[in-house]
Short mmCIF file of C-alpha atoms and ligand atoms in Angstrom, two decimals:
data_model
loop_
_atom_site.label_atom_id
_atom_site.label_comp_id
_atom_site.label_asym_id
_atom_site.label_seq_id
_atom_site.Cartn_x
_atom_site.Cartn_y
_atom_site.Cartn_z
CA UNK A 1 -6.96 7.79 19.98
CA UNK A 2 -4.82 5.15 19.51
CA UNK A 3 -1.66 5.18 17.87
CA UNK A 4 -1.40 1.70 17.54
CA UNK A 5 -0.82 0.74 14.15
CA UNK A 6 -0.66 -2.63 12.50
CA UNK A 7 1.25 -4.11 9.54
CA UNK A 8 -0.62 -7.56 6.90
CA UNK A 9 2.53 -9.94 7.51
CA UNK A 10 1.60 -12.77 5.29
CA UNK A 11 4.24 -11.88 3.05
CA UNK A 12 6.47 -9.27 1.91
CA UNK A 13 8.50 -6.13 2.94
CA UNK A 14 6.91 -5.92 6.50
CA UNK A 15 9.77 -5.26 8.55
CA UNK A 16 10.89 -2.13 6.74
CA UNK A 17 7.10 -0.89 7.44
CA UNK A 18 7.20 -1.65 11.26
CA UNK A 19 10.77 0.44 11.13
CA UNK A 20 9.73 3.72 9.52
CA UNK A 21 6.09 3.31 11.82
CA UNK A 22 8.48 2.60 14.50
CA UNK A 23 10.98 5.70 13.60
CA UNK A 24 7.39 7.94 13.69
CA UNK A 25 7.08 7.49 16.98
CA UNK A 26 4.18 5.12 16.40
CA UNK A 27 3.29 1.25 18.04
CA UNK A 28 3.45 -0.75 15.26
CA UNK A 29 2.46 -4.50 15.13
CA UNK A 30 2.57 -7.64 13.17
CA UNK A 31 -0.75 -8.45 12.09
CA UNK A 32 -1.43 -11.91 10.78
CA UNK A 33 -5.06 -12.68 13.05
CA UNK A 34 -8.43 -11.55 12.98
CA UNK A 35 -7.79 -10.65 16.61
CA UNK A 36 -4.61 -8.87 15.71
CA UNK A 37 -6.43 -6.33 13.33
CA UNK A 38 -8.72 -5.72 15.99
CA UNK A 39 -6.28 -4.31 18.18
CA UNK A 40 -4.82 -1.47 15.68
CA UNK A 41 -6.07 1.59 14.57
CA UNK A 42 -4.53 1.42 10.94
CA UNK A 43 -3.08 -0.71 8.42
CA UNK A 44 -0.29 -1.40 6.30
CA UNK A 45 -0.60 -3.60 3.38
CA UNK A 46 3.15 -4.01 2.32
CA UNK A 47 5.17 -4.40 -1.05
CA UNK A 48 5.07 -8.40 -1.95
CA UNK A 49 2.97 -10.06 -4.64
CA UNK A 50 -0.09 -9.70 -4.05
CA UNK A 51 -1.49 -12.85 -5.28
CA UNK A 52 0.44 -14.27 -2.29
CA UNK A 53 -1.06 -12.08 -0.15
CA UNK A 54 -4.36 -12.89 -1.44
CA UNK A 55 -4.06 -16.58 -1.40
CA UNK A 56 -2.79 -15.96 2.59
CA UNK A 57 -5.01 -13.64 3.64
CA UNK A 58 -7.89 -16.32 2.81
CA UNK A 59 -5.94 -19.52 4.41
CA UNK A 60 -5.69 -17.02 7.54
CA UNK A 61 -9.28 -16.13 7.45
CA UNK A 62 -8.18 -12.40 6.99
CA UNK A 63 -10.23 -11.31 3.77
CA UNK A 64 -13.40 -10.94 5.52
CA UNK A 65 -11.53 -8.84 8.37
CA UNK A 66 -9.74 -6.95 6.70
CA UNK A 67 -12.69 -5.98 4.25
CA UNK A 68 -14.94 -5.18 6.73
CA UNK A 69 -12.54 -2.86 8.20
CA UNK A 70 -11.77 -1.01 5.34
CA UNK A 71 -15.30 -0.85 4.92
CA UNK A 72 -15.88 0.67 8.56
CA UNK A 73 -13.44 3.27 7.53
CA UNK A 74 -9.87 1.99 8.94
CA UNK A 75 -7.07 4.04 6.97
CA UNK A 76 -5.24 1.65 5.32
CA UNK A 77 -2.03 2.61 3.25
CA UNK A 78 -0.76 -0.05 0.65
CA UNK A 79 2.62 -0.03 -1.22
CA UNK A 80 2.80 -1.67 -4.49
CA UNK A 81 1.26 -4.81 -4.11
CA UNK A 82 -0.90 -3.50 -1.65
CA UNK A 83 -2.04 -0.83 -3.64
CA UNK A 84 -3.03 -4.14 -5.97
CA UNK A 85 -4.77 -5.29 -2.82
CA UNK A 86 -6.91 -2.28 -2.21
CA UNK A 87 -7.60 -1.16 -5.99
CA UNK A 88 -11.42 -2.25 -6.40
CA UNK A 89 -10.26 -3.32 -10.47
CA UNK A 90 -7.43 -5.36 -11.23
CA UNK A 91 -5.95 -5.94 -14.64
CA UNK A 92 -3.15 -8.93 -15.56
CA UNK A 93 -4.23 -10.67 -11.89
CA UNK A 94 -3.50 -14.33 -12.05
CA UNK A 95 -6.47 -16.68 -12.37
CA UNK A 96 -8.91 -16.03 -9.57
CA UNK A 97 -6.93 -13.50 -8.27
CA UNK A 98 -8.99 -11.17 -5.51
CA UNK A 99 -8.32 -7.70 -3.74
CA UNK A 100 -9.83 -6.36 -1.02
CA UNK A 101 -10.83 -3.35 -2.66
CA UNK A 102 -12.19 -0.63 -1.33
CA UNK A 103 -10.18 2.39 -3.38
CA UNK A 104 -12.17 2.89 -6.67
CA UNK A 105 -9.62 2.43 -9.24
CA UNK A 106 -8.26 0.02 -11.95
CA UNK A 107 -4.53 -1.14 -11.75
CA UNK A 108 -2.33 -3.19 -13.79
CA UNK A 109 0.15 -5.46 -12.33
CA UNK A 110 3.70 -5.73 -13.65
CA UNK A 111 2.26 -2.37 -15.34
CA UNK A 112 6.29 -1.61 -16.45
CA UNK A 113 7.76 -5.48 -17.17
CA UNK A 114 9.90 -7.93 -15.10
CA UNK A 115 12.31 -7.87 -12.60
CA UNK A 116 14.80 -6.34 -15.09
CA UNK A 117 12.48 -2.83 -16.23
CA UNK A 118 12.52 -2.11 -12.08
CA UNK A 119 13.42 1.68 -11.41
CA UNK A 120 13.99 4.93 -9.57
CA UNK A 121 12.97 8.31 -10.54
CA UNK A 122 11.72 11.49 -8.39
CA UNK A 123 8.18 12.37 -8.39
CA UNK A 124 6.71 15.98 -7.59
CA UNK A 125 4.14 14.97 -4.27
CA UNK A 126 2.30 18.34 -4.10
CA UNK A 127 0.48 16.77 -0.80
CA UNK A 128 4.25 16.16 0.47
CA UNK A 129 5.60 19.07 -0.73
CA UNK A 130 9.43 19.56 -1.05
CA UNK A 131 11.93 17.85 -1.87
CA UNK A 132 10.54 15.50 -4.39
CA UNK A 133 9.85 11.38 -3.65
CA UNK A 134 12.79 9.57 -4.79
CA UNK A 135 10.48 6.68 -5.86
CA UNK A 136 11.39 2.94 -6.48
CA UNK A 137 9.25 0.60 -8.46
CA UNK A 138 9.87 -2.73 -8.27
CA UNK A 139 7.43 -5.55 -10.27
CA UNK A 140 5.21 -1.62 -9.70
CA UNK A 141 1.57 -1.56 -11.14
CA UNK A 142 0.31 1.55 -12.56
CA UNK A 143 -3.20 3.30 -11.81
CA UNK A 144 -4.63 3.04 -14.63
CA UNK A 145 -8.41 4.37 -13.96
CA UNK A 146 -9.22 6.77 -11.01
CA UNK A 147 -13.15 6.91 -9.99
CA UNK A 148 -14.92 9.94 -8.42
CA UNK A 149 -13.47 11.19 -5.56
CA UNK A 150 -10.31 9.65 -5.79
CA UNK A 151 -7.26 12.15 -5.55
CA UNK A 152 -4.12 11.37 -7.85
CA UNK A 153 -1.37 11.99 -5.27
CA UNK A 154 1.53 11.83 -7.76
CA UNK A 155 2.09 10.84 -11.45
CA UNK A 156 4.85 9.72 -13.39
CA UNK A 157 6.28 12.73 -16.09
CA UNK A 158 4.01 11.15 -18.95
CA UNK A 159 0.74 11.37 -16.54
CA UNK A 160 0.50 8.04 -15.44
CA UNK A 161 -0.64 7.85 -12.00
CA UNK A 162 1.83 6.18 -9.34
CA UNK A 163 -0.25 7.66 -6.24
CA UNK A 164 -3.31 7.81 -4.55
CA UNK A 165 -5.65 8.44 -1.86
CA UNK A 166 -9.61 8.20 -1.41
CA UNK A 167 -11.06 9.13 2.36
CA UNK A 168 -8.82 6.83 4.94
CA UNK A 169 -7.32 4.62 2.02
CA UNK A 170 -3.61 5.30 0.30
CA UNK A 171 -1.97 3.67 -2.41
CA UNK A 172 1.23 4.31 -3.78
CA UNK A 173 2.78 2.20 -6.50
CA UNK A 174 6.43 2.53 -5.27
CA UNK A 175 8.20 1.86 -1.85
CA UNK A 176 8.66 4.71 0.18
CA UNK A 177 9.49 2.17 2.90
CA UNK A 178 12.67 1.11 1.53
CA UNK A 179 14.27 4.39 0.71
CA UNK A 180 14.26 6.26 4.16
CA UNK A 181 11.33 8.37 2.58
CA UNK A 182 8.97 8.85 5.66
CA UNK A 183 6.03 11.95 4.64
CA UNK A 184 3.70 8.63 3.32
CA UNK A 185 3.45 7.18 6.79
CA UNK A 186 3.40 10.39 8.11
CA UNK A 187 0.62 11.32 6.37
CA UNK A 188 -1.00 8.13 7.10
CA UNK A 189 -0.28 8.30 10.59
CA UNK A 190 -2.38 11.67 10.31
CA UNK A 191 -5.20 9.67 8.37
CA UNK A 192 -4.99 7.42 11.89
CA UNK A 193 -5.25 10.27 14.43
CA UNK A 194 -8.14 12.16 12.26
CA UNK A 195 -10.13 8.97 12.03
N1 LIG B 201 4.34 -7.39 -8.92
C1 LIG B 201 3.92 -7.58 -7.56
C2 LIG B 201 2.48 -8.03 -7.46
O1 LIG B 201 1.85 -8.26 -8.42
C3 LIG B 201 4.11 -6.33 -6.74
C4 LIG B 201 5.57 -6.02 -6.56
C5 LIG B 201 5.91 -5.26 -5.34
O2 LIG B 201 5.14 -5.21 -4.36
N2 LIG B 201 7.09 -4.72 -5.32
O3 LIG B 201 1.98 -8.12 -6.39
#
């Protein structure tokens, strides 16, 4: 199998994506074509705003693609706003806002405020184990429903739910990408290999 890997770069933290893929060990790509996706084996869908990436994604002719490869069963891991992307439910979307969908939960966008209410805190990952995700939430949404056979991979110390994962998809609401934290694309490189 493959360990070709791509990265959606429409918009958003990309490059920080292609370094920790990179750091793994694995090929990792820019993907911005129908062509492009069909090369990889898995996909990123970085932190951005993920109306953006919406909006793009359809100018590019990369919704259908990209749908029916989640649908085929390509793991696809999405930070932030692409967690947005892949929730099937949205909630505070801009008008006509789509996702791809695919992960069977409801998230809010700009679940904790602006800019400004951005934070860091360390979340317990029992898939990870130890140490503890030092997390960052920027703009973050928050899982706010979480359908059958969805597995909450980490909450915040209230029980909100800040991670996920559901057969090849993964959605975390914070950026492991930009803290040097790599057991999420590990993980997700494993989701690759088993698929
Ligand atoms: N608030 C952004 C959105 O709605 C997500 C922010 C992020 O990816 N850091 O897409």
């Amino acid at each position: 199998m493959s360990r070709r890997v791509g990265v959606l770069a429409l918009q958003g933290d990309v490059r920080e994506h292609v370094r920790v893929l990179s750091e793994l060990g694995a090929d990792a790509v820019l993907v911005r074509r129908p062509d492009e996706l069909a090369s990889v084996s898995g996909l990123v869908i970085p932190g951005g705003e993920s109306s953006v990436i919406d909006k793009l994604s359809r100018a590019f002719g990369m919704r259908e693609p990209v749908r029916s490869a989640i649908a085929s069963g390509m793991p696809v891991y999405g930070t932030c706003a692409g967690l947005i992307l892949l929730a099937d439910r949205i909630t505070d979307g801009i008008v006509g806002q789509q996702t791809f969908g695919g992960l069977d939960v409801a998230v809010r966008r700009n679940a904790f405020g602006t800019q400004v209410d951005s934070f860091e805190t360390d979340l317990a990952v029992p898939a990870l184990g130890e140490p503890p995700v030092h997390a960052v939430f920027i703009r973050a949404p928050l899982v706010e429903q979480v359908g059958d056979g969805v597995e909450a991979l980490a909450a915040l110390d209230d029980g909100r739910v800040v991670a996920v994962r559901s057969g090849a998809l993964m959605g975390t609401s914070f950026h492991p990408e930009v803290t040097g934290e790599h057991r999420f694309h590990e993980l997700f490189l494993e989701m690759v290999r088993a698929a």
